Coordinates of C-alpha atoms and ligand atoms in Angstrom, one line a residue:
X137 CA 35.3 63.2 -74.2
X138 CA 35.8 63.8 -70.6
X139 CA 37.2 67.4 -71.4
X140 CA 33.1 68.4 -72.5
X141 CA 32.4 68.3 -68.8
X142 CA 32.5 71.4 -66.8
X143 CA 32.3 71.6 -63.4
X144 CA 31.6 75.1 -61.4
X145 CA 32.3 75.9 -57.9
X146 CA 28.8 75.8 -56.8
X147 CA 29.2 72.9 -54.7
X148 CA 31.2 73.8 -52.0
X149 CA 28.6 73.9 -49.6
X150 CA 28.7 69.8 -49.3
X151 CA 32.0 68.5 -47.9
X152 CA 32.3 64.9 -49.9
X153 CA 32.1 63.0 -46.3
X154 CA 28.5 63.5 -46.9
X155 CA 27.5 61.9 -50.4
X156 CA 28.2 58.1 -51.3
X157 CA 30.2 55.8 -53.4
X158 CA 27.4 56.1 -55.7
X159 CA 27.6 59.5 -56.1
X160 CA 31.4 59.9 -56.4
X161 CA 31.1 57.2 -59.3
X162 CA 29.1 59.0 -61.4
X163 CA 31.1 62.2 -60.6
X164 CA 34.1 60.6 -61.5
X165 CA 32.7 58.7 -64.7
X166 CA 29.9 60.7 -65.5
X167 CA 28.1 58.3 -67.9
X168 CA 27.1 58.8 -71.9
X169 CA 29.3 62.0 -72.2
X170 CA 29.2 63.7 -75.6
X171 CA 26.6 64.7 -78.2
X172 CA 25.0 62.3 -80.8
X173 CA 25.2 63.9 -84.7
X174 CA 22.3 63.5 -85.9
X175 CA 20.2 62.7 -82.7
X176 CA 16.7 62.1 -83.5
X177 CA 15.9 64.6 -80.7
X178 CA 18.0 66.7 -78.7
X179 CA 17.6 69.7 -75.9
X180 CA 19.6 72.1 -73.8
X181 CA 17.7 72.6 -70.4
X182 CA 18.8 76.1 -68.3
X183 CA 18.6 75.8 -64.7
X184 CA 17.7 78.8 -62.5
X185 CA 21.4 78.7 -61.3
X186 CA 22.5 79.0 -64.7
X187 CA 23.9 75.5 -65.0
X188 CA 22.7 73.6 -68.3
X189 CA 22.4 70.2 -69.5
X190 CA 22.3 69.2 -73.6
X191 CA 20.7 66.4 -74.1
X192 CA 20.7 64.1 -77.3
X193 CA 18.7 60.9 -78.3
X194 CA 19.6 58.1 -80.7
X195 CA 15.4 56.4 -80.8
X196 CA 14.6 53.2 -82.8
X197 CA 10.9 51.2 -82.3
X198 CA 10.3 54.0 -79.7
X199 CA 13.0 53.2 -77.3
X200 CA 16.3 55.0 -76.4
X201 CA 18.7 53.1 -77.9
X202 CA 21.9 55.5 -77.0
X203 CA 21.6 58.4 -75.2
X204 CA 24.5 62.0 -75.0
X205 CA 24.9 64.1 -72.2
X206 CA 26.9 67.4 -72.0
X207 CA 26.7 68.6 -68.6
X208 CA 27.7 72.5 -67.9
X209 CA 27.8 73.2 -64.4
X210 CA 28.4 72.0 -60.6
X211 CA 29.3 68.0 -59.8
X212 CA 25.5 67.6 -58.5
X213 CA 24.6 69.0 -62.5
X214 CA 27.6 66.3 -63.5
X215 CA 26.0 63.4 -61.7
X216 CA 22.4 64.2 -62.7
X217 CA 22.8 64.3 -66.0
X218 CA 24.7 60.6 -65.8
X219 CA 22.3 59.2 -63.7
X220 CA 19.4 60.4 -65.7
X221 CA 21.4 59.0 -69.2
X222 CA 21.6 55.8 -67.3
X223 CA 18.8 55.2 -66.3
X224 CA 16.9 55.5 -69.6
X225 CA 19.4 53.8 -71.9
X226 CA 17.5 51.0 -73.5
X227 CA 14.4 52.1 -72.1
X228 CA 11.1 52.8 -73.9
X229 CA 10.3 56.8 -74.4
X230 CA 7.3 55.9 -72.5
X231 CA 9.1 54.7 -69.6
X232 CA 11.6 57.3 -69.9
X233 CA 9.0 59.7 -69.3
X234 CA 7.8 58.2 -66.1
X235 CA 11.6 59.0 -64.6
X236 CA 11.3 61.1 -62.0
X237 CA 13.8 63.7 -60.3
X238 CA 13.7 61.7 -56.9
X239 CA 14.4 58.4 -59.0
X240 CA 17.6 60.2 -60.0
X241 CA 18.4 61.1 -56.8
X242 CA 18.0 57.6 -55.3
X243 CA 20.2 56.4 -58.5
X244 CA 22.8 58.6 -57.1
X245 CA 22.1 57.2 -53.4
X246 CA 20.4 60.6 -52.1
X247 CA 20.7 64.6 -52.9
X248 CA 21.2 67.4 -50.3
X249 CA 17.2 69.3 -50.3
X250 CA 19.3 72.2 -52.4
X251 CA 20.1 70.3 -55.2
X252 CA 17.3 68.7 -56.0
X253 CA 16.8 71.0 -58.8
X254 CA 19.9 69.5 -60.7
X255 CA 18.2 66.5 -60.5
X256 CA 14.9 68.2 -62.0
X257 CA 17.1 70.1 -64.9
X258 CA 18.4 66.9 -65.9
X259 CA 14.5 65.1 -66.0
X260 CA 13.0 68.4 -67.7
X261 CA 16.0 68.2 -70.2
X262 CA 15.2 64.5 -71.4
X263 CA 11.4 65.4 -71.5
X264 CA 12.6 68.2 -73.5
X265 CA 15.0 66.0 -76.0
X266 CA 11.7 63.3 -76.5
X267 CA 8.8 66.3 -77.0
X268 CA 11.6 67.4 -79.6
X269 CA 11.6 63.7 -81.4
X270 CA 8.1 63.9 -81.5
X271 CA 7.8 67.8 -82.7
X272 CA 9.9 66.4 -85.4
X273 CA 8.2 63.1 -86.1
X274 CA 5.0 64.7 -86.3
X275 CA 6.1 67.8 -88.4
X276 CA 6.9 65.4 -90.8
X277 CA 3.8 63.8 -91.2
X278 CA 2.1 66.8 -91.6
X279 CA 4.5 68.2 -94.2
X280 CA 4.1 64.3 -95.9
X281 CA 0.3 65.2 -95.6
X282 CA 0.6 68.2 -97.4
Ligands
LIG20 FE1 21.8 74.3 -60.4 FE2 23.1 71.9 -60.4 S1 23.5 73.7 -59.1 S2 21.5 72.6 -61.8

């Protein structure tokens, strides 16, 4: 599964000495790799730099019971979109809409100012993946209503 990742150049810029053992974990086991068949909702967020992040969702009783990530992009994209899946396995879509970009960040023990919007991609992508859920959940109801 490891082999979906892909990892651009863009990160030169930040010699490793300055990120943490949190970081390199999830850059080394990015967490919740893969797609989900049949996910109950599902995005792909584009960043401004061109990096992307799919996102799929596996829901039951309103909560995110598994969670995919396919990450296309730098290692900051990489450990974004594993912090982001961990945090909101097993959480509520309610509370998985109250994660934040900088709660990512401080899951990954800190992000340089400049790629913060990795961080954002990967947030935006899961509110994405849940509006989808709902788009579908409710376009049923209205085609049941019909
Ligand atoms: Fe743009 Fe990571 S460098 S999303």
């Amino acid at each position: 599964m490891d082999s979906e990742v892909e990892v651009s150049e863009k990160d030169h810029d930040h010699p490793p000495h300055l990120l943490n053992d949190r970081f390199y974990e999830h850059a080394n086991q990015p967490r919740n790799i893969g797609g989900i068949p049949k996910a109950e909702g599902k995005a792909t967020g584009l960043g401004v730099c061109g990096d992307s992040i799919e996102i799929y969702l596996s829901i039951r009783n309103q909560a995110i019971v598994n969670i995919g990530q396919v990450p296309h992009g730098c290692t900051y994209t990489v450990t974004c979109g594993s912090a982001v899946s961990q945090l909101v396995t097993g959480k509520s879509l309610e509370e998985a809409l109250r994660v934040t970009p900088d709660a990512v960040a401080a899951e990954l023990g800190g992000l340089p100012e400049d790629h913060m919007h990795c961080a954002s991609l990967a947030v935006n992508t899961l509110g994405e993946a849940i509006d989808d859920y709902y788009r579908k959940i409710w376009g049923n109801r209205e085609e049941a209503a019909q």
